[in-house]
Amino acid sequence: MYEMGRGQTMTTLFTDIQQFTTWRNEIPKHDTVGFVPTMGALHGGHISLMQRARSECDHVVVSIYVNALQFNSLNDFSKYPRTESVDFELCAQVGVDSVLVPLQSDMFISDSPNLLSPSKEAEAFEGTDRPGHFSGVVTVVDRLFAVVQPTAAYFGLKDYQQVAVIRNMATTLHPRIDIRPCDTMRETDGLAMSSRNRFLTETARASAGLIPLALSTAIAHWRNGCRDASEVTAIARSIFDRDASIELQYLSIVKDGTMDQVEAVSERDSIIAAVVIDGIRLIDNMQFSNA
Ligand code: AMP
């Protein structure tokens, strides 16, 4: 356990789930607890979730846990950036009350725990390109929810499909937790902030700027009156086609918070995409009404 003070708030770091539970049990029953689960390497996107939780809840908990279960390759898992002391400092600056950094052995008794099965929302897109990813996500988030017992949990819409899958898991297993989706934070050229952006070479970073351009150009086409999903996605595709280094993994339009593909586009639908540039996989999405 480690503490850092900022103004009125003292931020406590817990690596031991038992000690965290003792802290959690001391929170008065009617106080609200906001929870932001992360894998660390915190950036502006994570900070926006933490700030929203801070403004809406009496207590804020951030977890940092690089979830081995959701990685498809051991290499990807071991390369994932780990910046814990900077992360803790950022949490303290936002006024987070406690940062939970649990050990894998404390999270699960077994090295290969029983995995939860995610809902049908997990099947396509990320589910196809990253087999097993969502069962790892829901297994860990379910465990964290049980430990943290939040009133509300904050998730970024940057991971649109993850929000759909977690919403479903929470409805079934944690109906009292309010899942609050949060807007995507972007760099000045529109690229969605991501822990992976740091791995982009200068050239790949320039190419990555085409992702928000492609999605927003498709949305502009919709604003101009086109409602046909295949025509709208074709506009985005033509922008990706400008750059041979971009490998498009999927590009689709899905209905209002679900993973159901649409033929006629309406304002609450979202355009979603995954690309690989120079070995780095990036995802993004935009809702037609919000872009
Ligand atoms: P991660 O550490 O990648 O597991 O992300 C932790 C949380 O931060 C997830 O709910 C993500 O959706 C969210 N997040 C990641 N990037 C962004 C972003 N650019 N804007 C808003 N939220 C984000």
mmCIF file with all atom_site columns, N, CA and C and ligand atoms in Angstrom, residues 36-49 63-65 70 80 154-160 162-163 166 180 182-187 191-197 283-284, ligand 1:
data_model
loop_
_atom_site.group_PDB
_atom_site.id
_atom_site.type_symbol
_atom_site.label_atom_id
_atom_site.label_alt_id
_atom_site.label_comp_id
_atom_site.label_asym_id
_atom_site.label_entity_id
_atom_site.label_seq_id
_atom_site.pdbx_PDB_ins_code
_atom_site.Cartn_x
_atom_site.Cartn_y
_atom_site.Cartn_z
_atom_site.occupancy
_atom_site.B_iso_or_equiv
_atom_site.pdbx_formal_charge
_atom_site.auth_seq_id
_atom_site.auth_comp_id
_atom_site.auth_asym_id
_atom_site.auth_atom_id
_atom_site.pdbx_PDB_model_num
ATOM   1   N N   . VAL A 1 36  ? -12.993 2.885   -13.017 1.00 0.00 ? 36  VAL A N   1
ATOM   2   C CA  . VAL A 1 36  ? -12.412 2.965   -14.360 1.00 0.00 ? 36  VAL A CA  1
ATOM   3   C C   . VAL A 1 36  ? -11.379 1.837   -14.501 1.00 0.00 ? 36  VAL A C   1
ATOM   4   N N   . PRO A 1 37  ? -11.762 0.726   -15.160 1.00 0.00 ? 37  PRO A N   1
ATOM   5   C CA  . PRO A 1 37  ? -10.781 -0.342  -15.374 1.00 0.00 ? 37  PRO A CA  1
ATOM   6   C C   . PRO A 1 37  ? -9.858  0.012   -16.542 1.00 0.00 ? 37  PRO A C   1
ATOM   7   N N   . THR A 1 38  ? -8.557  -0.184  -16.367 1.00 0.00 ? 38  THR A N   1
ATOM   8   C CA  . THR A 1 38  ? -7.597  0.112   -17.443 1.00 0.00 ? 38  THR A CA  1
ATOM   9   C C   . THR A 1 38  ? -6.496  -0.950  -17.458 1.00 0.00 ? 38  THR A C   1
ATOM   10  N N   . MET A 1 39  ? -5.701  -0.868  -18.523 1.00 0.00 ? 39  MET A N   1
ATOM   11  C CA  . MET A 1 39  ? -4.496  -1.706  -18.575 1.00 0.00 ? 39  MET A CA  1
ATOM   12  C C   . MET A 1 39  ? -3.262  -0.821  -18.419 1.00 0.00 ? 39  MET A C   1
ATOM   13  N N   . GLY A 1 40  ? -3.454  0.386   -17.901 1.00 0.00 ? 40  GLY A N   1
ATOM   14  C CA  . GLY A 1 40  ? -2.312  1.267   -17.674 1.00 0.00 ? 40  GLY A CA  1
ATOM   15  C C   . GLY A 1 40  ? -1.861  1.952   -18.949 1.00 0.00 ? 40  GLY A C   1
ATOM   16  N N   . ALA A 1 41  ? -0.589  2.443   -18.946 1.00 0.00 ? 41  ALA A N   1
ATOM   17  C CA  . ALA A 1 41  ? -0.074  3.267   -20.052 1.00 0.00 ? 41  ALA A CA  1
ATOM   18  C C   . ALA A 1 41  ? -1.079  4.387   -20.312 1.00 0.00 ? 41  ALA A C   1
ATOM   19  N N   . LEU A 1 42  ? -1.438  5.065   -19.246 1.00 0.00 ? 42  LEU A N   1
ATOM   20  C CA  . LEU A 1 42  ? -2.561  6.004   -19.285 1.00 0.00 ? 42  LEU A CA  1
ATOM   21  C C   . LEU A 1 42  ? -2.293  7.199   -20.201 1.00 0.00 ? 42  LEU A C   1
ATOM   22  N N   . HIS A 1 43  ? -3.344  7.607   -20.904 1.00 0.00 ? 43  HIS A N   1
ATOM   23  C CA  . HIS A 1 43  ? -3.268  8.771   -21.799 1.00 0.00 ? 43  HIS A CA  1
ATOM   24  C C   . HIS A 1 43  ? -4.540  9.592   -21.621 1.00 0.00 ? 43  HIS A C   1
ATOM   25  N N   . GLY A 1 44  ? -4.700  10.596  -22.486 1.00 0.00 ? 44  GLY A N   1
ATOM   26  C CA  . GLY A 1 44  ? -5.833  11.510  -22.345 1.00 0.00 ? 44  GLY A CA  1
ATOM   27  C C   . GLY A 1 44  ? -7.199  10.837  -22.363 1.00 0.00 ? 44  GLY A C   1
ATOM   28  N N   . GLY A 1 45  ? -7.313  9.711   -23.065 1.00 0.00 ? 45  GLY A N   1
ATOM   29  C CA  . GLY A 1 45  ? -8.584  8.989   -23.103 1.00 0.00 ? 45  GLY A CA  1
ATOM   30  C C   . GLY A 1 45  ? -8.942  8.453   -21.720 1.00 0.00 ? 45  GLY A C   1
ATOM   31  N N   . HIS A 1 46  ? -7.961  7.785   -21.091 1.00 0.00 ? 46  HIS A N   1
ATOM   32  C CA  . HIS A 1 46  ? -8.194  7.263   -19.734 1.00 0.00 ? 46  HIS A CA  1
ATOM   33  C C   . HIS A 1 46  ? -8.490  8.416   -18.771 1.00 0.00 ? 46  HIS A C   1
ATOM   34  N N   . ILE A 1 47  ? -7.740  9.491   -18.931 1.00 0.00 ? 47  ILE A N   1
ATOM   35  C CA  . ILE A 1 47  ? -7.906  10.624  -17.996 1.00 0.00 ? 47  ILE A CA  1
ATOM   36  C C   . ILE A 1 47  ? -9.327  11.194  -18.099 1.00 0.00 ? 47  ILE A C   1
ATOM   37  N N   . SER A 1 48  ? -9.866  11.237  -19.322 1.00 0.00 ? 48  SER A N   1
ATOM   38  C CA  . SER A 1 48  ? -11.228 11.779  -19.464 1.00 0.00 ? 48  SER A CA  1
ATOM   39  C C   . SER A 1 48  ? -12.242 10.893  -18.728 1.00 0.00 ? 48  SER A C   1
ATOM   40  N N   . LEU A 1 49  ? -12.017 9.579   -18.737 1.00 0.00 ? 49  LEU A N   1
ATOM   41  C CA  . LEU A 1 49  ? -12.916 8.666   -18.001 1.00 0.00 ? 49  LEU A CA  1
ATOM   42  C C   . LEU A 1 49  ? -12.795 8.924   -16.493 1.00 0.00 ? 49  LEU A C   1
ATOM   43  N N   . SER A 1 63  ? -8.425  0.736   -11.847 1.00 0.00 ? 63  SER A N   1
ATOM   44  C CA  . SER A 1 63  ? -7.595  -0.469  -11.781 1.00 0.00 ? 63  SER A CA  1
ATOM   45  C C   . SER A 1 63  ? -6.626  -0.459  -12.952 1.00 0.00 ? 63  SER A C   1
ATOM   46  N N   . ILE A 1 64  ? -5.440  -1.001  -12.691 1.00 0.00 ? 64  ILE A N   1
ATOM   47  C CA  . ILE A 1 64  ? -4.437  -1.164  -13.742 1.00 0.00 ? 64  ILE A CA  1
ATOM   48  C C   . ILE A 1 64  ? -4.075  -2.644  -13.741 1.00 0.00 ? 64  ILE A C   1
ATOM   49  N N   . TYR A 1 65  ? -4.485  -3.314  -14.795 1.00 0.00 ? 65  TYR A N   1
ATOM   50  C CA  . TYR A 1 65  ? -4.233  -4.760  -14.849 1.00 0.00 ? 65  TYR A CA  1
ATOM   51  C C   . TYR A 1 65  ? -4.068  -5.139  -16.316 1.00 0.00 ? 65  TYR A C   1
ATOM   52  N N   . GLN A 1 70  ? -6.761  -11.540 -22.441 1.00 0.00 ? 70  GLN A N   1
ATOM   53  C CA  . GLN A 1 70  ? -7.374  -10.920 -23.613 1.00 0.00 ? 70  GLN A CA  1
ATOM   54  C C   . GLN A 1 70  ? -6.392  -10.708 -24.759 1.00 0.00 ? 70  GLN A C   1
ATOM   55  N N   . TYR A 1 80  ? 3.279   -5.087  -24.224 1.00 0.00 ? 80  TYR A N   1
ATOM   56  C CA  . TYR A 1 80  ? 2.325   -4.038  -23.844 1.00 0.00 ? 80  TYR A CA  1
ATOM   57  C C   . TYR A 1 80  ? 3.025   -3.041  -22.908 1.00 0.00 ? 80  TYR A C   1
ATOM   58  N N   . TYR A 1 154 ? -17.005 3.101   -15.931 1.00 0.00 ? 154 TYR A N   1
ATOM   59  C CA  . TYR A 1 154 ? -16.815 3.982   -17.085 1.00 0.00 ? 154 TYR A CA  1
ATOM   60  C C   . TYR A 1 154 ? -15.972 3.267   -18.143 1.00 0.00 ? 154 TYR A C   1
ATOM   61  N N   . PHE A 1 155 ? -16.503 3.237   -19.366 1.00 0.00 ? 155 PHE A N   1
ATOM   62  C CA  . PHE A 1 155 ? -15.794 2.580   -20.470 1.00 0.00 ? 155 PHE A CA  1
ATOM   63  C C   . PHE A 1 155 ? -15.791 3.506   -21.681 1.00 0.00 ? 155 PHE A C   1
ATOM   64  N N   . GLY A 1 156 ? -14.682 3.492   -22.413 1.00 0.00 ? 156 GLY A N   1
ATOM   65  C CA  . GLY A 1 156 ? -14.559 4.367   -23.574 1.00 0.00 ? 156 GLY A CA  1
ATOM   66  C C   . GLY A 1 156 ? -15.262 3.789   -24.783 1.00 0.00 ? 156 GLY A C   1
ATOM   67  N N   . LEU A 1 157 ? -15.989 4.653   -25.492 1.00 0.00 ? 157 LEU A N   1
ATOM   68  C CA  . LEU A 1 157 ? -16.640 4.225   -26.732 1.00 0.00 ? 157 LEU A CA  1
ATOM   69  C C   . LEU A 1 157 ? -15.632 3.982   -27.844 1.00 0.00 ? 157 LEU A C   1
ATOM   70  N N   . LYS A 1 158 ? -14.395 4.383   -27.627 1.00 0.00 ? 158 LYS A N   1
ATOM   71  C CA  . LYS A 1 158 ? -13.316 4.025   -28.560 1.00 0.00 ? 158 LYS A CA  1
ATOM   72  C C   . LYS A 1 158 ? -13.355 2.514   -28.799 1.00 0.00 ? 158 LYS A C   1
ATOM   73  N N   . ASP A 1 159 ? -13.636 1.750   -27.728 1.00 0.00 ? 159 ASP A N   1
ATOM   74  C CA  . ASP A 1 159 ? -13.788 0.299   -27.833 1.00 0.00 ? 159 ASP A CA  1
ATOM   75  C C   . ASP A 1 159 ? -15.294 -0.002  -27.876 1.00 0.00 ? 159 ASP A C   1
ATOM   76  N N   . TYR A 1 160 ? -15.887 0.374   -28.991 1.00 0.00 ? 160 TYR A N   1
ATOM   77  C CA  . TYR A 1 160 ? -17.346 0.313   -29.151 1.00 0.00 ? 160 TYR A CA  1
ATOM   78  C C   . TYR A 1 160 ? -17.894 -1.085  -28.851 1.00 0.00 ? 160 TYR A C   1
ATOM   79  N N   . GLN A 1 162 ? -16.504 -3.506  -27.210 1.00 0.00 ? 162 GLN A N   1
ATOM   80  C CA  . GLN A 1 162 ? -16.285 -3.869  -25.804 1.00 0.00 ? 162 GLN A CA  1
ATOM   81  C C   . GLN A 1 162 ? -17.425 -3.330  -24.931 1.00 0.00 ? 162 GLN A C   1
ATOM   82  N N   . VAL A 1 163 ? -17.873 -2.104  -25.222 1.00 0.00 ? 163 VAL A N   1
ATOM   83  C CA  . VAL A 1 163 ? -18.976 -1.523  -24.446 1.00 0.00 ? 163 VAL A CA  1
ATOM   84  C C   . VAL A 1 163 ? -20.229 -2.392  -24.612 1.00 0.00 ? 163 VAL A C   1
ATOM   85  N N   . ILE A 1 166 ? -19.686 -5.697  -22.649 1.00 0.00 ? 166 ILE A N   1
ATOM   86  C CA  . ILE A 1 166 ? -19.677 -5.512  -21.193 1.00 0.00 ? 166 ILE A CA  1
ATOM   87  C C   . ILE A 1 166 ? -21.059 -5.120  -20.680 1.00 0.00 ? 166 ILE A C   1
ATOM   88  N N   . ARG A 1 180 ? -21.401 3.293   -17.921 1.00 0.00 ? 180 ARG A N   1
ATOM   89  C CA  . ARG A 1 180 ? -21.459 4.632   -18.519 1.00 0.00 ? 180 ARG A CA  1
ATOM   90  C C   . ARG A 1 180 ? -20.430 4.766   -19.652 1.00 0.00 ? 180 ARG A C   1
ATOM   91  N N   . CYS A 1 182 ? -18.251 6.524   -22.524 1.00 0.00 ? 182 CYS A N   1
ATOM   92  C CA  . CYS A 1 182 ? -17.644 7.866   -22.586 1.00 0.00 ? 182 CYS A CA  1
ATOM   93  C C   . CYS A 1 182 ? -17.082 8.130   -23.981 1.00 0.00 ? 182 CYS A C   1
ATOM   94  N N   . ASP A 1 183 ? -17.138 9.405   -24.377 1.00 0.00 ? 183 ASP A N   1
ATOM   95  C CA  . ASP A 1 183 ? -16.682 9.789   -25.721 1.00 0.00 ? 183 ASP A CA  1
ATOM   96  C C   . ASP A 1 183 ? -15.195 9.492   -25.938 1.00 0.00 ? 183 ASP A C   1
ATOM   97  N N   . THR A 1 184 ? -14.848 9.335   -27.200 1.00 0.00 ? 184 THR A N   1
ATOM   98  C CA  . THR A 1 184 ? -13.454 9.066   -27.579 1.00 0.00 ? 184 THR A CA  1
ATOM   99  C C   . THR A 1 184 ? -12.632 10.356  -27.595 1.00 0.00 ? 184 THR A C   1
ATOM   100 N N   . MET A 1 185 ? -11.492 10.320  -26.936 1.00 0.00 ? 185 MET A N   1
ATOM   101 C CA  . MET A 1 185 ? -10.564 11.467  -26.975 1.00 0.00 ? 185 MET A CA  1
ATOM   102 C C   . MET A 1 185 ? -9.611  11.266  -28.158 1.00 0.00 ? 185 MET A C   1
ATOM   103 N N   . ARG A 1 186 ? -9.335  12.366  -28.849 1.00 0.00 ? 186 ARG A N   1
ATOM   104 C CA  . ARG A 1 186 ? -8.566  12.278  -30.082 1.00 0.00 ? 186 ARG A CA  1
ATOM   105 C C   . ARG A 1 186 ? -7.362  13.223  -30.078 1.00 0.00 ? 186 ARG A C   1
ATOM   106 N N   . GLU A 1 187 ? -6.357  12.879  -30.881 1.00 0.00 ? 187 GLU A N   1
ATOM   107 C CA  . GLU A 1 187 ? -5.222  13.785  -31.111 1.00 0.00 ? 187 GLU A CA  1
ATOM   108 C C   . GLU A 1 187 ? -5.707  14.912  -32.035 1.00 0.00 ? 187 GLU A C   1
ATOM   109 N N   . LEU A 1 191 ? -6.839  11.360  -34.774 1.00 0.00 ? 191 LEU A N   1
ATOM   110 C CA  . LEU A 1 191 ? -6.528  9.969   -34.422 1.00 0.00 ? 191 LEU A CA  1
ATOM   111 C C   . LEU A 1 191 ? -6.959  9.684   -32.988 1.00 0.00 ? 191 LEU A C   1
ATOM   112 N N   . ALA A 1 192 ? -7.705  8.601   -32.782 1.00 0.00 ? 192 ALA A N   1
ATOM   113 C CA  . ALA A 1 192 ? -8.150  8.240   -31.430 1.00 0.00 ? 192 ALA A CA  1
ATOM   114 C C   . ALA A 1 192 ? -6.930  7.936   -30.568 1.00 0.00 ? 192 ALA A C   1
ATOM   115 N N   . MET A 1 193 ? -6.906  8.510   -29.357 1.00 0.00 ? 193 MET A N   1
ATOM   116 C CA  . MET A 1 193 ? -5.797  8.219   -28.448 1.00 0.00 ? 193 MET A CA  1
ATOM   117 C C   . MET A 1 193 ? -5.797  6.734   -28.121 1.00 0.00 ? 193 MET A C   1
ATOM   118 N N   . SER A 1 194 ? -4.599  6.147   -28.063 1.00 0.00 ? 194 SER A N   1
ATOM   119 C CA  . SER A 1 194 ? -4.488  4.722   -27.767 1.00 0.00 ? 194 SER A CA  1
ATOM   120 C C   . SER A 1 194 ? -3.093  4.439   -27.230 1.00 0.00 ? 194 SER A C   1
ATOM   121 N N   . SER A 1 195 ? -3.013  3.474   -26.341 1.00 0.00 ? 195 SER A N   1
ATOM   122 C CA  . SER A 1 195 ? -1.705  3.084   -25.793 1.00 0.00 ? 195 SER A CA  1
ATOM   123 C C   . SER A 1 195 ? -0.791  2.561   -26.899 1.00 0.00 ? 195 SER A C   1
ATOM   124 N N   . ARG A 1 196 ? -1.393  2.109   -27.991 1.00 0.00 ? 196 ARG A N   1
ATOM   125 C CA  . ARG A 1 196 ? -0.575  1.555   -29.079 1.00 0.00 ? 196 ARG A CA  1
ATOM   126 C C   . ARG A 1 196 ? 0.028   2.619   -29.981 1.00 0.00 ? 196 ARG A C   1
ATOM   127 N N   . ASN A 1 197 ? -0.510  3.854   -29.923 1.00 0.00 ? 197 ASN A N   1
ATOM   128 C CA  . ASN A 1 197 ? -0.020  4.889   -30.847 1.00 0.00 ? 197 ASN A CA  1
ATOM   129 C C   . ASN A 1 197 ? 1.484   5.126   -30.672 1.00 0.00 ? 197 ASN A C   1
ATOM   130 N N   . ILE A 1 283 ? -8.047  0.476   -33.837 1.00 0.00 ? 283 ILE A N   1
ATOM   131 C CA  . ILE A 1 283 ? -9.485  0.461   -34.099 1.00 0.00 ? 283 ILE A CA  1
ATOM   132 C C   . ILE A 1 283 ? -10.048 1.858   -33.855 1.00 0.00 ? 283 ILE A C   1
ATOM   133 N N   . ASP A 1 284 ? -11.179 2.124   -34.499 1.00 0.00 ? 284 ASP A N   1
ATOM   134 C CA  . ASP A 1 284 ? -11.841 3.413   -34.286 1.00 0.00 ? 284 ASP A CA  1
ATOM   135 C C   . ASP A 1 284 ? -13.302 3.268   -34.709 1.00 0.00 ? 284 ASP A C   1
HETATM 136 P P1  . AMP B 2 .   ? -7.367  0.079   -21.922 1.00 0.00 ? 1   AMP B P1  1
HETATM 137 O O1  . AMP B 2 .   ? -6.353  0.542   -20.947 1.00 0.00 ? 1   AMP B O1  1
HETATM 138 O O2  . AMP B 2 .   ? -6.921  0.131   -23.343 1.00 0.00 ? 1   AMP B O2  1
HETATM 139 O O3  . AMP B 2 .   ? -7.989  -1.240  -21.524 1.00 0.00 ? 1   AMP B O3  1
HETATM 140 O O4  . AMP B 2 .   ? -8.546  1.141   -21.840 1.00 0.00 ? 1   AMP B O4  1
HETATM 141 C C1  . AMP B 2 .   ? -9.179  1.417   -20.623 1.00 0.00 ? 1   AMP B C1  1
HETATM 142 C C2  . AMP B 2 .   ? -10.415 2.227   -20.901 1.00 0.00 ? 1   AMP B C2  1
HETATM 143 O O5  . AMP B 2 .   ? -10.054 3.452   -21.540 1.00 0.00 ? 1   AMP B O5  1
HETATM 144 C C3  . AMP B 2 .   ? -11.379 1.498   -21.842 1.00 0.00 ? 1   AMP B C3  1
HETATM 145 O O6  . AMP B 2 .   ? -12.699 1.695   -21.384 1.00 0.00 ? 1   AMP B O6  1
HETATM 146 C C4  . AMP B 2 .   ? -11.135 2.196   -23.148 1.00 0.00 ? 1   AMP B C4  1
HETATM 147 O O7  . AMP B 2 .   ? -12.244 2.159   -24.022 1.00 0.00 ? 1   AMP B O7  1
HETATM 148 C C5  . AMP B 2 .   ? -10.864 3.609   -22.685 1.00 0.00 ? 1   AMP B C5  1
HETATM 149 N N1  . AMP B 2 .   ? -10.166 4.365   -23.726 1.00 0.00 ? 1   AMP B N1  1
HETATM 150 C C6  . AMP B 2 .   ? -9.079  3.971   -24.444 1.00 0.00 ? 1   AMP B C6  1
HETATM 151 N N2  . AMP B 2 .   ? -8.764  4.909   -25.358 1.00 0.00 ? 1   AMP B N2  1
HETATM 152 C C7  . AMP B 2 .   ? -9.669  5.913   -25.216 1.00 0.00 ? 1   AMP B C7  1
HETATM 153 C C8  . AMP B 2 .   ? -9.875  7.156   -25.885 1.00 0.00 ? 1   AMP B C8  1
HETATM 154 N N3  . AMP B 2 .   ? -9.095  7.558   -26.878 1.00 0.00 ? 1   AMP B N3  1
HETATM 155 N N4  . AMP B 2 .   ? -10.907 7.938   -25.472 1.00 0.00 ? 1   AMP B N4  1
HETATM 156 C C9  . AMP B 2 .   ? -11.720 7.540   -24.455 1.00 0.00 ? 1   AMP B C9  1
HETATM 157 N N5  . AMP B 2 .   ? -11.569 6.364   -23.792 1.00 0.00 ? 1   AMP B N5  1
HETATM 158 C C10 . AMP B 2 .   ? -10.560 5.565   -24.171 1.00 0.00 ? 1   AMP B C10 1
#
